[in-house]
Tab-separated table of C-alpha atoms in Angstrom:
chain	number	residue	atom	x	y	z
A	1	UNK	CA	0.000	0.000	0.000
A	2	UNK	CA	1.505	3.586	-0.922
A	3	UNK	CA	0.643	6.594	1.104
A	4	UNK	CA	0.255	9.826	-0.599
A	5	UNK	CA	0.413	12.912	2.086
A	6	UNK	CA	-1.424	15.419	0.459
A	7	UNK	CA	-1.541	18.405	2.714
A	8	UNK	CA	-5.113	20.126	3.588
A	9	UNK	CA	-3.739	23.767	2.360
A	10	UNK	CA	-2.850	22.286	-1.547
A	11	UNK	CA	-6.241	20.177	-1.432
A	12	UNK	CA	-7.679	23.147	-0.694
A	13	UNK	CA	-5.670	25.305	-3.353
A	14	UNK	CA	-6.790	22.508	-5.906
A	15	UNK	CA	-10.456	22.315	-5.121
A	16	UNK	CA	-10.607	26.225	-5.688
A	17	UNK	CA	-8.876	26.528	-8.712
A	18	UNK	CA	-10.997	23.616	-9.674
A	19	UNK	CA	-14.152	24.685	-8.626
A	20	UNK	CA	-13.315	27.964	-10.506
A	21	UNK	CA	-12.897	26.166	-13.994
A	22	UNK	CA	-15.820	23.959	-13.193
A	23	UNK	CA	-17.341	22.773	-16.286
A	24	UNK	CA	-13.239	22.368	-17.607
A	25	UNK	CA	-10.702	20.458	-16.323
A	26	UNK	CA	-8.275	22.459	-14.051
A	27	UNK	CA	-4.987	20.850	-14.150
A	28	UNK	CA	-1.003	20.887	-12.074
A	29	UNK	CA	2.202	18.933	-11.727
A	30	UNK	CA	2.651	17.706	-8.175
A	31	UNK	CA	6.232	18.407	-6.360
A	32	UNK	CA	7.313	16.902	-3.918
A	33	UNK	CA	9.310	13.535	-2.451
A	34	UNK	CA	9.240	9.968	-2.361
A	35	UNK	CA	9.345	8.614	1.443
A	36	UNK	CA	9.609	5.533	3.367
A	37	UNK	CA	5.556	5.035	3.122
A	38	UNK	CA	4.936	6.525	-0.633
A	39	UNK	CA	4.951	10.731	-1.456
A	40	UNK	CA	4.684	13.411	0.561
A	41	UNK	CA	3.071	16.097	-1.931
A	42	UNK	CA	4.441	19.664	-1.118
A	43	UNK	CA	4.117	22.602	-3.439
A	44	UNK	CA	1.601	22.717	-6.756
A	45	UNK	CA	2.869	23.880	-10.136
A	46	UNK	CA	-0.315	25.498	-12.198
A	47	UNK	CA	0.820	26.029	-15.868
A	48	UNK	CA	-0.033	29.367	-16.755
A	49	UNK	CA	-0.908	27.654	-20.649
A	50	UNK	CA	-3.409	25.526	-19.266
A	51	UNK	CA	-5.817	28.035	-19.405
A	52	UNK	CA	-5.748	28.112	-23.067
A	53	UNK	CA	-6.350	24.346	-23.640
A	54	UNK	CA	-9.107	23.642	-21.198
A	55	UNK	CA	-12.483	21.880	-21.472
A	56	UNK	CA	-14.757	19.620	-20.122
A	57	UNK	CA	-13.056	16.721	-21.142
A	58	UNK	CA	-9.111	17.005	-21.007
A	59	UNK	CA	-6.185	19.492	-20.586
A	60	UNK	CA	-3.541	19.347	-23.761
A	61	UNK	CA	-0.616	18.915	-21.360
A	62	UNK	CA	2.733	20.213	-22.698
A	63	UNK	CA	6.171	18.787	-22.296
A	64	UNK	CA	7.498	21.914	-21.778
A	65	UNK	CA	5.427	22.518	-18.307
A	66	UNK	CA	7.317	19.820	-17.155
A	67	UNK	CA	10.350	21.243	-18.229
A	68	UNK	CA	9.267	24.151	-16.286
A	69	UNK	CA	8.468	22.355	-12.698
A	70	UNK	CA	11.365	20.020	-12.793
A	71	UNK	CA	13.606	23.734	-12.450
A	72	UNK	CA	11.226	25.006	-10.100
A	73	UNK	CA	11.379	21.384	-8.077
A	74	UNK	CA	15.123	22.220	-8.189
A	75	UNK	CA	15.234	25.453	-6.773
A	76	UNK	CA	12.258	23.586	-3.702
A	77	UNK	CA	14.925	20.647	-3.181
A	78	UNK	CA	11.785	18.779	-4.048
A	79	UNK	CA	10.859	16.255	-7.218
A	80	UNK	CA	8.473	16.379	-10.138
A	81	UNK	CA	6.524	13.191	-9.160
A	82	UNK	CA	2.961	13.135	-11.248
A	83	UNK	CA	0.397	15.671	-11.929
A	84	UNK	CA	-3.279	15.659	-10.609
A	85	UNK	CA	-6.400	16.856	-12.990
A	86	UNK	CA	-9.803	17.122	-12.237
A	87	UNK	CA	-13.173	15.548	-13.876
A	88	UNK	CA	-16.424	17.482	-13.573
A	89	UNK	CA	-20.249	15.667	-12.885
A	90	UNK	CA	-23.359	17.131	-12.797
A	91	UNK	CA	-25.262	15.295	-10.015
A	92	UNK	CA	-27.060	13.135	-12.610
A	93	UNK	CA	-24.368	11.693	-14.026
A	94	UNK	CA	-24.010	7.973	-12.399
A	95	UNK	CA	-20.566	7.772	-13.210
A	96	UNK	CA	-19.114	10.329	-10.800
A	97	UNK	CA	-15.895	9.197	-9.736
A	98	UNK	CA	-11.813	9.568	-8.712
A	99	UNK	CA	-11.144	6.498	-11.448
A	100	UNK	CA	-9.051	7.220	-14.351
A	101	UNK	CA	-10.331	6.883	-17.724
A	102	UNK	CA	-8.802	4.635	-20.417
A	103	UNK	CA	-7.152	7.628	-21.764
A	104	UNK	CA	-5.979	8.687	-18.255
A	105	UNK	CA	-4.259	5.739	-17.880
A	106	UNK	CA	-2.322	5.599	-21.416
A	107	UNK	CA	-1.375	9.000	-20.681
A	108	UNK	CA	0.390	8.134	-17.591
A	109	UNK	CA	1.799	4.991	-18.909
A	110	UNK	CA	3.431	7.318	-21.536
A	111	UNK	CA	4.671	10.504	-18.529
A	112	UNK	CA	6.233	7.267	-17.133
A	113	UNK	CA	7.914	5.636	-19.789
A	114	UNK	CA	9.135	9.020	-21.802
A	115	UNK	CA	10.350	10.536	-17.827
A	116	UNK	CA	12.427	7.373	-17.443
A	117	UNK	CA	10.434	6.399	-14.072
A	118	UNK	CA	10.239	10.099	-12.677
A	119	UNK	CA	5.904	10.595	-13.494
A	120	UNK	CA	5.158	8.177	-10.406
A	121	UNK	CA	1.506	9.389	-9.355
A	122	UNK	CA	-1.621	10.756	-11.039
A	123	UNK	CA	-4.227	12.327	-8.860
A	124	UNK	CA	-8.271	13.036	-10.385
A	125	UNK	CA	-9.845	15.172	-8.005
A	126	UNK	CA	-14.260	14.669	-9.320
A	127	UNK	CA	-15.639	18.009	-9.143
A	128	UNK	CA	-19.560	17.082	-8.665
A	129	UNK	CA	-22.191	19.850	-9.144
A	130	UNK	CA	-25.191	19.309	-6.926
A	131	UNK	CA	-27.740	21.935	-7.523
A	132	UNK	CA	-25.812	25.564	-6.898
A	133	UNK	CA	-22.348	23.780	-4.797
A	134	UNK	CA	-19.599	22.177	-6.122
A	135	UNK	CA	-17.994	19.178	-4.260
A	136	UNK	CA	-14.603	17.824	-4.519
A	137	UNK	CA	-13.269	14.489	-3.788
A	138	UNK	CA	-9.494	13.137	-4.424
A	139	UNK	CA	-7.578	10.116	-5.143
A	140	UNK	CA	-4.452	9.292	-6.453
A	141	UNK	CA	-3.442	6.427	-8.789
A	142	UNK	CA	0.097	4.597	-9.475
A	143	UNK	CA	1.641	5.268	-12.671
A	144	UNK	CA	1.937	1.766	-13.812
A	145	UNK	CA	1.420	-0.255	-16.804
A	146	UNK	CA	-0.828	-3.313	-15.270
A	147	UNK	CA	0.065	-6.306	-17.447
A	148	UNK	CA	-3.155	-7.853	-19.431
A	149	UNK	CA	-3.281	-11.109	-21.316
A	150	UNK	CA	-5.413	-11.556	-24.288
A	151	UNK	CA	-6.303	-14.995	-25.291
């Protein structure tokens, strides 16, 4: 079992940002450090270009904002390890959850494999809209390719 430490003031800074965007996705790359347990998240990079590639269904992540957060990591004493997104609901909608989508995990699969093991974690915080509030909920996922046999 891997812990992820998640402190209650970048939950918080998350929810807002994502609450803001709600319909879109909101979207950062988690710093922090691997421990004894699992990750200890500390410090949240937002890319300013997100904002330009949001909607309801992804964020067009660039390599470049990775480029970006492993110098500012540096300069923390910290790591790049994963990035955390949200998905929106409308009450309604049955399928309001923290899973990842097919597509959510091919995309980590990919972090992992073209970072050389750094992209470790993916967080999905669901954004569900009941009535006038917003709700948030988080979870965070392994980066791993799980091994499936056709036959």
């Amino acid at each position: 079992m891997v812990k992820v430490t998640f402190p209650f003031k970048l939950s918080s800074k998350f929810h807002k940002a994502a609450k803001l965007l709600f319909p879109n996705e909101e979207y950062a790359i988690l710093l922090g450090r691997e421990t004894a347990e699992g990750f200890c998240i500390d410090h949240l990079y937002f890319p300013t270009e997100r904002l330009n590639s949001q909607s309801p269904d992804y964020v067009k992540v660039r390599p470049n904002w990775f480029e970006t957060a492993q110098e500012m990591a540096e300069m923390l004493e910290l790591e790049v390890i994963g990035d955390i997104h949200s998905h929106c609901y409308e009450e309604i909608d049955s399928t309001a959850g923290t899973d990842p989508s097919e597509a959510d995990w091919e995309y980590a699969e990919s972090q992992r494999l073209e970072s050389a093991g750094i992209y470790r974690l993916m967080g999905i915080v669901r954004v569900l809209k009941k009535g006038d509030k917003l709700s948030c909920r988080t979870r965070f996922w392994p980066a791993i390719d799980i091994p499936v046999i056709v036959r």
